[in-house]
Amino acid sequence: MQMVDEKNKRPFRVVVVGAGIAGLTLSNALQRAGIDHVVLEKHKQVVHASGASIGIWPNGSRLLAQLGCLDSIKKACSKMKVSYTRNSDGKAFITSKLFDEISKRHGYEFFLLERMEFIRALYNGLPSRTPIKTGCAVKSISESVDGVRVFLEDGSHEDGDIVVGCDGVASSVRKIMWDHANEAVPNTITTKEMQSLKVNYKCLVGLSPAIAQLPSGSMTVVHNNGFSFLIMTQPQLTFFFVFKKLDQTHYWPNFPKYSRKDIETEASLLVDLHVNDDVLFGEIWNNRLRGDLINVEEGIFQHWHSGRSVLVGDSAHKFTPNIAFGGNCAMESVATLANLIKAKLETSPHGLFSHPSQEELSAIFQTYQGQRLPRAQEISWLSTFNTRVQACENACFNFIAKYCFPLATDGMVGGLFAATVKKGVKLDYVPLVGQPEGTVPWEDEKRLRDFPSQKSAYWKTVLTLGMLVVLCVIFGVRF
């Protein structure tokens, strides 16, 4: 490790673990701030087949526009046009132009594309790929008053001032951070906190070629008894998710594991079920390009940082994916952390060659968590609620799905999501050029304009949501 009197001869350095959505977004943000860093990815390739689709909400698009990635994303997908909500027989009882309401309010569209193509756009959009190192699995981390050293499975190491865990729900940085925290002060990270990550649902997920009877640019939710289909389409691809309630809740680290036989068995129970009037799920599954059975983890940890380590994205909070806010929330957290680090270095005597003390770093991390935790809790509730309504998990959620949601207009639903989207975070130090205008102002942009036409819709939405919460309380629903 560097000696204390040599610290100002080297720049402040960030060691980022994970080159997924959060890690690549952070690399782009740090490069634009001139902050030295390295990104360690365990896979041999950054762009590899993984997952199915990702939805980009306007709050994500605004940040991606700053990073120079939005044009590539637009080219990789087509406009989303319509959403359908259907009963188990495939008959639609809600047809919505929600996507138009989203773009009307925020200027940006809702974008849908294959997750792999999104990663490609983030990777190709980096000002430089030099900081990205692949085939670098983390083995251990050591800390001192001078910084951190991250040891890799291949025997090499990387030094820096802080470690940022962007390595997902099964984060190695989080596990090492827990161990260090409990070694320093026993029971800092309790078993209860560790088990706040839980699994109530499993998901059959994948993609297949486009099907003529499922028009491009459509989203379909099909309610069933204890499970739901979510089908989303683009010109060449159909993305599918089948969310199914488990018989019991599983807590970290004792999550179910699924074999290829389990996948086929699960699919066999679904192939004869309708996803619309004309298409059975089997037509999608039997032509799949990829398909897997995974756990749907959910939970928010109490400690997002300890020592010189800090967590971002799924390593700190995991949402169910039904409303596609996870990746967007991770990108917002990246922006928040990058803004705070940049501001600290700018006001330090040695600028980018400054090395904040542990106390100063802890203050940055605590501010970061303090700003992001309420946001994560809000999105977690919305995601959890929608997952259970779509699956008609019990009588209350079935009532909400079949009798309450159909009463909501597109404008009301658009207003509900706008209340969340408008709280998006952007980089403070990168210009935002050519931002499209919407009817709903961003909370971090101080506009003098008033939007009286939105106030009525907003309060109608709040009232509707309040009624749904009351129903949940009456029925004794617990999340």
Coordinates of C-alpha atoms in Angstrom, one line a residue:
M1 CA 0.0 0.0 0.0
Q2 CA 1.1 3.6 -0.6
M3 CA 2.6 5.5 2.4
V4 CA 0.7 8.4 3.8
D5 CA 3.2 11.0 2.6
E6 CA 3.0 9.7 -1.0
K7 CA -0.8 9.8 -1.2
N8 CA -0.9 13.2 -3.0
K9 CA 1.3 11.9 -5.7
R10 CA -1.4 9.6 -7.0
P11 CA -5.0 10.5 -8.0
F12 CA -8.0 9.5 -6.0
R13 CA -9.0 6.1 -7.4
V14 CA -12.2 4.1 -7.4
V15 CA -12.3 0.3 -7.7
V16 CA -15.6 -0.7 -9.3
V17 CA -16.7 -4.3 -9.1
G18 CA -19.1 -5.4 -11.8
A19 CA -19.5 -4.2 -15.4
G20 CA -23.3 -4.5 -15.6
I21 CA -25.7 -1.6 -15.8
A22 CA -24.5 0.1 -12.6
G23 CA -20.8 -0.5 -13.2
L24 CA -20.8 0.7 -16.8
T25 CA -22.9 3.7 -15.9
L26 CA -20.5 4.6 -13.1
S27 CA -17.5 4.2 -15.4
N28 CA -19.0 6.7 -17.8
A29 CA -19.9 9.1 -15.0
L30 CA -16.4 8.9 -13.5
Q31 CA -14.7 9.4 -16.8
R32 CA -16.7 12.5 -17.4
A33 CA -15.6 13.7 -14.0
G34 CA -11.9 12.9 -14.7
I35 CA -11.8 10.5 -11.7
D36 CA -9.4 7.6 -12.0
H37 CA -10.9 4.2 -11.7
V38 CA -10.9 0.6 -12.8
V39 CA -13.9 -1.7 -13.4
L40 CA -13.5 -5.4 -12.6
E41 CA -15.8 -7.8 -14.4
K42 CA -15.7 -11.5 -13.6
H43 CA -17.0 -12.7 -17.0
K44 CA -14.6 -12.9 -19.9
Q45 CA -16.8 -10.6 -22.0
V46 CA -18.7 -7.5 -20.9
V47 CA -21.5 -8.1 -23.5
H48 CA -22.9 -11.5 -23.1
A49 CA -26.3 -13.2 -23.3
S50 CA -28.0 -12.6 -19.9
G51 CA -31.6 -12.0 -18.8
A52 CA -34.3 -11.0 -21.2
S53 CA -35.4 -7.4 -21.6
I54 CA -34.9 -4.1 -19.8
G55 CA -37.3 -1.1 -19.7
I56 CA -35.9 2.4 -19.7
W57 CA -38.2 5.0 -18.1
P58 CA -37.7 8.7 -18.8
N59 CA -35.7 9.2 -15.6
G60 CA -33.2 6.7 -17.0
S61 CA -33.3 8.2 -20.5
R62 CA -32.5 11.7 -19.1
L63 CA -29.3 10.4 -17.5
L64 CA -28.4 8.3 -20.5
A65 CA -28.7 11.4 -22.7
Q66 CA -26.1 13.0 -20.5
L67 CA -23.8 10.0 -20.9
G68 CA -24.2 10.1 -24.7
C69 CA -25.9 6.6 -24.9
L70 CA -29.5 7.5 -25.6
D71 CA -29.2 7.7 -29.4
S72 CA -27.8 4.1 -29.5
I73 CA -30.6 2.9 -27.4
K74 CA -33.2 4.5 -29.6
K75 CA -31.7 2.8 -32.6
A76 CA -31.8 -0.6 -30.8
C77 CA -35.5 -0.6 -30.3
S78 CA -38.9 0.5 -31.6
K79 CA -41.7 2.6 -30.0
M80 CA -43.9 0.9 -27.4
K81 CA -47.5 1.6 -28.4
V82 CA -50.1 -0.3 -26.4
S83 CA -50.6 -2.4 -23.2
Y84 CA -53.2 -5.0 -22.6
T85 CA -54.4 -6.5 -19.4
R86 CA -56.1 -9.9 -19.8
N87 CA -58.0 -12.6 -17.9
S88 CA -56.7 -16.1 -17.8
D89 CA -58.7 -16.9 -21.0
G90 CA -56.7 -14.3 -22.9
K91 CA -59.6 -11.9 -23.2
A92 CA -58.5 -8.2 -22.7
F93 CA -60.4 -6.2 -20.2
I94 CA -58.0 -3.2 -20.2
T95 CA -56.4 -1.7 -23.3
S96 CA -54.2 1.2 -22.5
K97 CA -52.1 3.9 -24.3
L98 CA -50.0 4.4 -21.1
F99 CA -46.8 4.7 -23.1
D100 CA -48.2 7.8 -24.8
E101 CA -49.1 9.2 -21.4
I102 CA -45.5 8.6 -20.3
S103 CA -43.9 10.5 -23.2
K104 CA -46.5 13.3 -22.9
R105 CA -45.5 13.9 -19.3
H106 CA -41.8 13.6 -19.5
G107 CA -40.8 14.2 -23.1
Y108 CA -38.8 10.9 -23.2
E109 CA -40.5 7.6 -24.3
F110 CA -40.5 4.4 -22.4
F111 CA -37.9 2.2 -24.2
L112 CA -37.8 -1.6 -24.3
L113 CA -34.8 -3.6 -25.6
E114 CA -32.9 -6.8 -24.9
R115 CA -30.7 -6.4 -21.8
M116 CA -27.7 -7.6 -23.7
E117 CA -28.2 -4.8 -26.3
F118 CA -28.5 -2.3 -23.5
I119 CA -25.2 -3.4 -22.0
R120 CA -23.7 -3.1 -25.5
A121 CA -24.9 0.5 -25.8
L122 CA -23.5 1.4 -22.4
Y123 CA -20.2 -0.3 -23.2
N124 CA -19.9 1.3 -26.6
G125 CA -20.9 4.6 -25.2
L126 CA -17.9 4.8 -22.8
P127 CA -15.5 7.6 -23.6
S128 CA -12.7 5.0 -23.1
R129 CA -12.8 1.3 -22.5
T130 CA -9.4 1.3 -20.9
P131 CA -10.7 1.1 -17.3
I132 CA -12.7 -2.1 -18.0
K133 CA -10.9 -5.4 -17.1
T134 CA -12.6 -8.7 -17.7
G135 CA -12.0 -12.1 -16.2
C136 CA -11.4 -10.5 -12.8
A137 CA -13.3 -12.3 -10.1
V138 CA -12.8 -10.7 -6.6
K139 CA -11.3 -13.0 -3.9
S140 CA -10.9 -10.6 -1.0
I141 CA -10.5 -7.0 0.0
S142 CA -8.2 -5.4 2.5
E143 CA -8.4 -1.9 3.9
S144 CA -6.0 0.5 5.7
V145 CA -5.9 4.2 6.5
D146 CA -4.4 4.7 3.1
G147 CA -6.9 2.9 1.0
V148 CA -8.1 -0.5 -0.3
R149 CA -6.5 -3.4 -2.0
V150 CA -8.8 -5.7 -4.0
F151 CA -7.3 -9.2 -4.5
L152 CA -8.4 -11.2 -7.5
E153 CA -8.8 -14.9 -8.1
D154 CA -5.9 -14.8 -10.7
G155 CA -3.5 -13.6 -8.0
S156 CA -3.3 -10.0 -9.0
H157 CA -4.7 -7.0 -7.2
E158 CA -6.0 -3.5 -7.7
D159 CA -5.5 -0.6 -5.3
G160 CA -7.7 2.4 -4.7
D161 CA -9.4 4.7 -2.2
I162 CA -12.8 3.1 -2.2
V163 CA -14.6 0.0 -3.5
V164 CA -18.0 0.3 -5.2
G165 CA -20.0 -3.0 -5.3
C166 CA -22.0 -2.9 -8.6
D167 CA -21.9 -6.7 -8.7
G168 CA -25.6 -7.5 -8.4
V169 CA -27.9 -9.3 -6.0
A170 CA -25.3 -12.0 -5.2
S171 CA -22.6 -9.4 -4.5
S172 CA -19.2 -10.6 -3.4
V173 CA -18.4 -7.0 -2.3
R174 CA -21.4 -7.1 0.0
K175 CA -20.4 -10.4 1.6
I176 CA -16.8 -9.2 2.2
M177 CA -18.1 -5.9 3.6
W178 CA -20.4 -7.8 6.0
D179 CA -17.5 -10.0 7.2
H180 CA -15.3 -6.9 7.7
A181 CA -18.0 -5.0 9.6
N182 CA -18.7 -7.9 11.9
E183 CA -15.0 -8.5 12.6
A184 CA -14.7 -4.9 13.6
V185 CA -17.9 -4.7 15.7
P186 CA -19.6 -8.1 16.2
N187 CA -23.2 -8.2 15.1
T188 CA -23.1 -5.0 13.1
I189 CA -24.7 -6.8 10.3
T190 CA -27.3 -9.0 11.9
T191 CA -28.8 -12.2 10.5
K192 CA -32.1 -10.4 10.4
E193 CA -30.6 -7.8 8.0
M194 CA -29.0 -10.5 5.9
Q195 CA -32.3 -12.3 5.6
S196 CA -34.1 -9.1 4.5
L197 CA -33.3 -10.4 1.1
K198 CA -36.1 -13.0 0.4
V199 CA -37.8 -14.9 -2.4
N200 CA -41.6 -15.2 -2.6
Y201 CA -41.8 -15.7 -6.4
K202 CA -40.0 -17.6 -9.1
C203 CA -39.9 -16.6 -12.8
L204 CA -39.8 -18.4 -16.0
V205 CA -38.0 -15.9 -18.2
G206 CA -36.6 -15.6 -21.7
L207 CA -37.1 -14.5 -25.3
S208 CA -38.2 -15.9 -28.5
P209 CA -38.6 -14.7 -32.1
A210 CA -41.4 -12.3 -32.9
I211 CA -44.9 -13.8 -33.3
A212 CA -47.3 -12.3 -35.8
Q213 CA -50.3 -12.4 -33.4
L214 CA -48.3 -10.5 -30.8
P215 CA -47.8 -7.1 -32.5
S216 CA -44.6 -5.2 -32.0
G217 CA -44.5 -2.5 -29.4
S218 CA -47.1 -4.2 -27.1
M219 CA -47.1 -5.2 -23.5
T220 CA -49.5 -7.9 -22.2
V221 CA -50.2 -8.8 -18.6
V222 CA -52.3 -11.9 -18.1
H223 CA -53.8 -12.5 -14.7
N224 CA -54.0 -16.0 -13.4
N225 CA -54.6 -17.6 -9.9
G226 CA -51.3 -17.1 -8.2
F227 CA -49.2 -16.4 -11.2
S228 CA -49.1 -14.0 -14.2
F229 CA -47.7 -13.7 -17.7
L230 CA -45.9 -10.6 -18.8
I231 CA -45.2 -10.5 -22.5
M232 CA -43.4 -7.6 -24.2
T233 CA -42.6 -7.3 -27.9
Q234 CA -40.2 -5.7 -30.3
P235 CA -40.0 -6.1 -34.1
Q236 CA -37.7 -9.1 -34.0
L237 CA -38.2 -10.4 -30.4
T238 CA -40.8 -11.5 -27.9
F239 CA -39.8 -11.2 -24.2
F240 CA -41.6 -13.4 -21.7
F241 CA -41.8 -13.5 -17.9
V242 CA -44.0 -15.9 -15.9
F243 CA -44.2 -14.8 -12.2
K244 CA -45.4 -17.6 -9.9
K245 CA -46.0 -17.4 -6.2
L246 CA -44.0 -20.0 -4.1
D247 CA -45.6 -22.0 -1.4
Q248 CA -43.4 -20.4 1.2
T249 CA -41.0 -17.5 1.7
H250 CA -37.3 -18.3 1.4
Y251 CA -34.7 -16.2 3.1
W252 CA -31.0 -15.5 2.2
P253 CA -29.0 -17.6 1.7
N254 CA -31.4 -20.6 1.4
F255 CA -32.9 -19.9 -1.9
P256 CA -34.3 -22.6 -4.2
K257 CA -32.2 -24.0 -7.0
Y258 CA -33.6 -25.1 -10.3
S259 CA -32.4 -27.8 -12.7
R260 CA -33.1 -28.1 -16.4
K261 CA -35.8 -30.7 -15.5
D262 CA -37.4 -28.1 -13.2
I263 CA -37.5 -25.6 -16.1
E264 CA -39.2 -28.1 -18.4
T265 CA -41.6 -29.2 -15.8
E266 CA -42.6 -25.6 -15.0
A267 CA -43.0 -24.8 -18.7
S268 CA -45.1 -27.9 -19.3
L269 CA -47.8 -26.6 -16.9
L270 CA -48.1 -23.4 -18.9
V271 CA -47.9 -24.3 -22.6
D272 CA -51.7 -24.6 -23.1
L273 CA -52.5 -21.3 -21.4
H274 CA -53.5 -18.2 -23.3
V275 CA -51.4 -15.1 -23.5
N276 CA -54.0 -13.4 -25.7
D277 CA -57.0 -14.4 -27.8
D278 CA -55.0 -16.4 -30.4
V279 CA -51.7 -17.3 -28.8
L280 CA -50.9 -20.0 -26.3
F281 CA -47.7 -19.7 -24.2
G282 CA -46.4 -22.9 -25.8
E283 CA -46.0 -21.1 -29.1
I284 CA -43.6 -18.7 -27.4
W285 CA -41.8 -21.3 -25.2
N286 CA -41.3 -23.9 -27.9
N287 CA -39.6 -21.4 -30.2
R288 CA -37.5 -19.8 -27.5
L289 CA -34.0 -18.5 -28.1
R290 CA -33.3 -18.6 -24.3
G291 CA -35.3 -19.6 -21.3
D292 CA -34.5 -20.0 -17.6
L293 CA -36.2 -20.4 -14.3
I294 CA -34.9 -18.0 -11.7
N295 CA -35.7 -16.7 -8.2
V296 CA -37.3 -13.2 -7.9
E297 CA -35.4 -11.8 -5.0
E298 CA -36.7 -8.7 -3.2
G299 CA -35.4 -6.7 -0.2
I300 CA -33.6 -3.6 0.9
F301 CA -30.5 -3.8 3.2
Q302 CA -30.0 -1.5 6.2
H303 CA -26.2 -1.0 5.6
W304 CA -25.2 0.1 2.2
H305 CA -21.6 0.9 3.2
S306 CA -19.0 0.1 5.7
G307 CA -15.4 1.2 5.9
R308 CA -14.3 2.1 2.4
S309 CA -16.8 -0.1 0.6
V310 CA -20.2 1.1 -0.7
L311 CA -23.0 -0.8 -2.5
V312 CA -24.9 0.4 -5.6
G313 CA -28.0 -1.1 -7.3
D314 CA -29.1 -4.7 -6.8
S315 CA -26.3 -5.3 -4.3
A316 CA -28.0 -2.8 -1.9
H317 CA -31.7 -3.2 -2.9
K318 CA -33.5 -5.7 -5.1
F319 CA -37.0 -5.1 -6.6
T320 CA -39.4 -7.4 -8.4
P321 CA -39.0 -6.6 -12.1
N322 CA -42.7 -6.2 -13.1
I323 CA -42.6 -2.5 -13.5
A324 CA -39.0 -2.3 -14.7
F325 CA -37.6 0.2 -12.3
G326 CA -34.6 -1.7 -11.0
G327 CA -32.0 -0.7 -13.6
N328 CA -33.3 2.9 -13.7
C329 CA -33.0 3.1 -9.9
A330 CA -29.4 1.8 -10.1
M331 CA -28.4 4.4 -12.6
E332 CA -29.9 7.1 -10.4
S333 CA -27.9 5.8 -7.5
V334 CA -24.7 5.9 -9.6
A335 CA -25.4 9.6 -10.5
T336 CA -26.0 10.4 -6.8
L337 CA -22.7 8.8 -5.7
A338 CA -20.7 10.3 -8.6
N339 CA -22.1 13.8 -7.8
L340 CA -21.1 13.5 -4.2
I341 CA -17.6 12.2 -4.9
K342 CA -17.0 14.8 -7.6
A343 CA -18.2 17.6 -5.3
K344 CA -15.9 16.4 -2.5
L345 CA -12.8 16.3 -4.6
E346 CA -13.5 19.7 -6.2
T347 CA -13.6 21.3 -2.8
S348 CA -10.5 19.5 -1.5
P349 CA -7.1 21.2 -1.5
H350 CA -5.5 18.7 -4.0
G351 CA -8.5 18.3 -6.2
L352 CA -8.5 14.9 -8.1
F353 CA -5.3 14.0 -6.2
S354 CA -7.0 14.4 -2.8
H355 CA -7.6 11.4 -0.5
P356 CA -10.5 12.0 1.9
S357 CA -10.2 10.4 5.3
Q358 CA -12.3 7.4 6.4
E359 CA -14.5 9.8 8.3
E360 CA -15.0 12.0 5.2
L361 CA -15.7 9.0 3.0
S362 CA -18.2 7.6 5.6
A363 CA -20.0 11.0 5.5
I364 CA -20.2 10.8 1.7
F365 CA -21.6 7.3 1.8
Q366 CA -24.1 8.1 4.5
T367 CA -25.3 11.1 2.5
Y368 CA -25.6 8.9 -0.5
Q369 CA -27.7 6.3 1.3
G370 CA -29.8 8.9 3.0
Q371 CA -30.7 10.4 -0.4
R372 CA -31.3 7.0 -2.0
L373 CA -33.0 4.9 0.7
P374 CA -36.4 6.6 0.6
R375 CA -36.4 6.3 -3.2
A376 CA -35.6 2.6 -3.0
Q377 CA -38.4 2.1 -0.5
E378 CA -40.9 3.9 -2.7
I379 CA -39.9 1.9 -5.8
S380 CA -39.8 -1.4 -3.8
W381 CA -43.4 -0.9 -2.6
L382 CA -44.7 -0.1 -6.1
S383 CA -42.9 -3.1 -7.6
T384 CA -44.0 -5.5 -4.8
F385 CA -47.6 -4.3 -5.1
N386 CA -47.7 -4.7 -8.9
T387 CA -46.2 -8.1 -8.8
R388 CA -48.9 -9.3 -6.4
V389 CA -51.8 -7.7 -8.2
Q390 CA -50.7 -9.1 -11.5
A391 CA -50.5 -12.6 -10.0
C392 CA -53.8 -12.1 -8.2
E393 CA -51.9 -13.5 -5.1
N394 CA -55.0 -13.5 -2.9
A395 CA -58.6 -12.3 -2.8
C396 CA -57.6 -8.7 -2.1
F397 CA -55.2 -8.5 -5.0
N398 CA -57.6 -10.2 -7.3
F399 CA -60.3 -7.7 -6.4
I400 CA -57.9 -4.8 -7.1
A401 CA -56.8 -6.3 -10.4
K402 CA -60.3 -7.1 -11.7
Y403 CA -62.4 -4.3 -10.2
C404 CA -60.2 -1.4 -9.2
F405 CA -57.6 -1.1 -11.9
P406 CA -60.1 -1.1 -14.7
L407 CA -61.6 2.1 -13.2
A408 CA -58.3 4.0 -13.6
T409 CA -57.9 6.0 -16.7
D410 CA -54.6 6.1 -18.7
G411 CA -54.1 9.6 -17.3
M412 CA -54.5 8.5 -13.7
V413 CA -52.0 5.7 -14.2
G414 CA -49.7 8.0 -16.0
G415 CA -49.9 10.5 -13.2
L416 CA -49.1 7.8 -10.6
F417 CA -45.9 6.8 -12.4
A418 CA -45.1 10.4 -13.1
A419 CA -45.0 11.0 -9.3
T420 CA -42.1 8.5 -9.2
V421 CA -40.4 9.3 -12.5
K422 CA -40.1 13.0 -11.9
K423 CA -37.9 12.4 -8.9
G424 CA -35.1 11.1 -11.2
V425 CA -31.5 12.1 -10.6
K426 CA -29.0 13.4 -13.2
L427 CA -25.3 14.3 -13.1
D428 CA -24.7 17.8 -11.7
Y429 CA -21.5 18.3 -13.8
V430 CA -22.5 17.1 -17.3
P431 CA -24.7 19.4 -19.5
L432 CA -28.1 18.1 -20.6
V433 CA -28.5 19.3 -24.2
G434 CA -31.8 19.2 -26.1
Q435 CA -33.9 17.8 -23.3
P436 CA -37.5 17.2 -24.6
E437 CA -40.2 19.1 -22.9
G438 CA -43.0 17.3 -21.0
T439 CA -46.0 18.5 -19.0
V440 CA -44.5 17.3 -15.6
P441 CA -41.4 19.2 -14.3
W442 CA -38.4 17.3 -12.9
E443 CA -38.1 17.8 -9.2
D444 CA -34.4 18.7 -9.5
E445 CA -35.0 21.4 -12.1
K446 CA -36.4 24.6 -10.5
R447 CA -39.0 25.8 -13.0
L448 CA -41.2 28.8 -12.5
R449 CA -44.0 27.4 -14.6
D450 CA -47.1 26.0 -13.0
F451 CA -48.9 22.9 -14.2
P452 CA -52.5 23.3 -13.1
S453 CA -53.8 20.7 -15.4
Q454 CA -51.7 18.1 -13.6
K455 CA -52.9 18.8 -10.1
S456 CA -56.3 17.3 -10.5
A457 CA -54.9 14.1 -12.0
Y458 CA -52.3 13.9 -9.3
W459 CA -54.8 14.1 -6.5
K460 CA -57.1 11.6 -8.2
T461 CA -54.2 9.2 -8.4
V462 CA -53.3 9.7 -4.8
L463 CA -56.9 9.1 -3.8
T464 CA -57.0 5.9 -5.9
L465 CA -53.8 4.6 -4.4
G466 CA -55.0 5.4 -0.9
M467 CA -58.1 3.4 -1.5
L468 CA -56.0 0.4 -2.6
V469 CA -53.9 0.7 0.5
V470 CA -57.0 0.7 2.7
L471 CA -58.2 -2.4 0.9
C472 CA -54.9 -4.1 1.6
V473 CA -55.1 -3.2 5.3
I474 CA -58.7 -4.5 5.5
F475 CA -57.7 -7.8 4.0
G476 CA -54.6 -8.0 6.2
V477 CA -52.2 -8.1 3.3
R478 CA -48.6 -8.3 4.2
F479 CA -45.7 -7.8 1.7

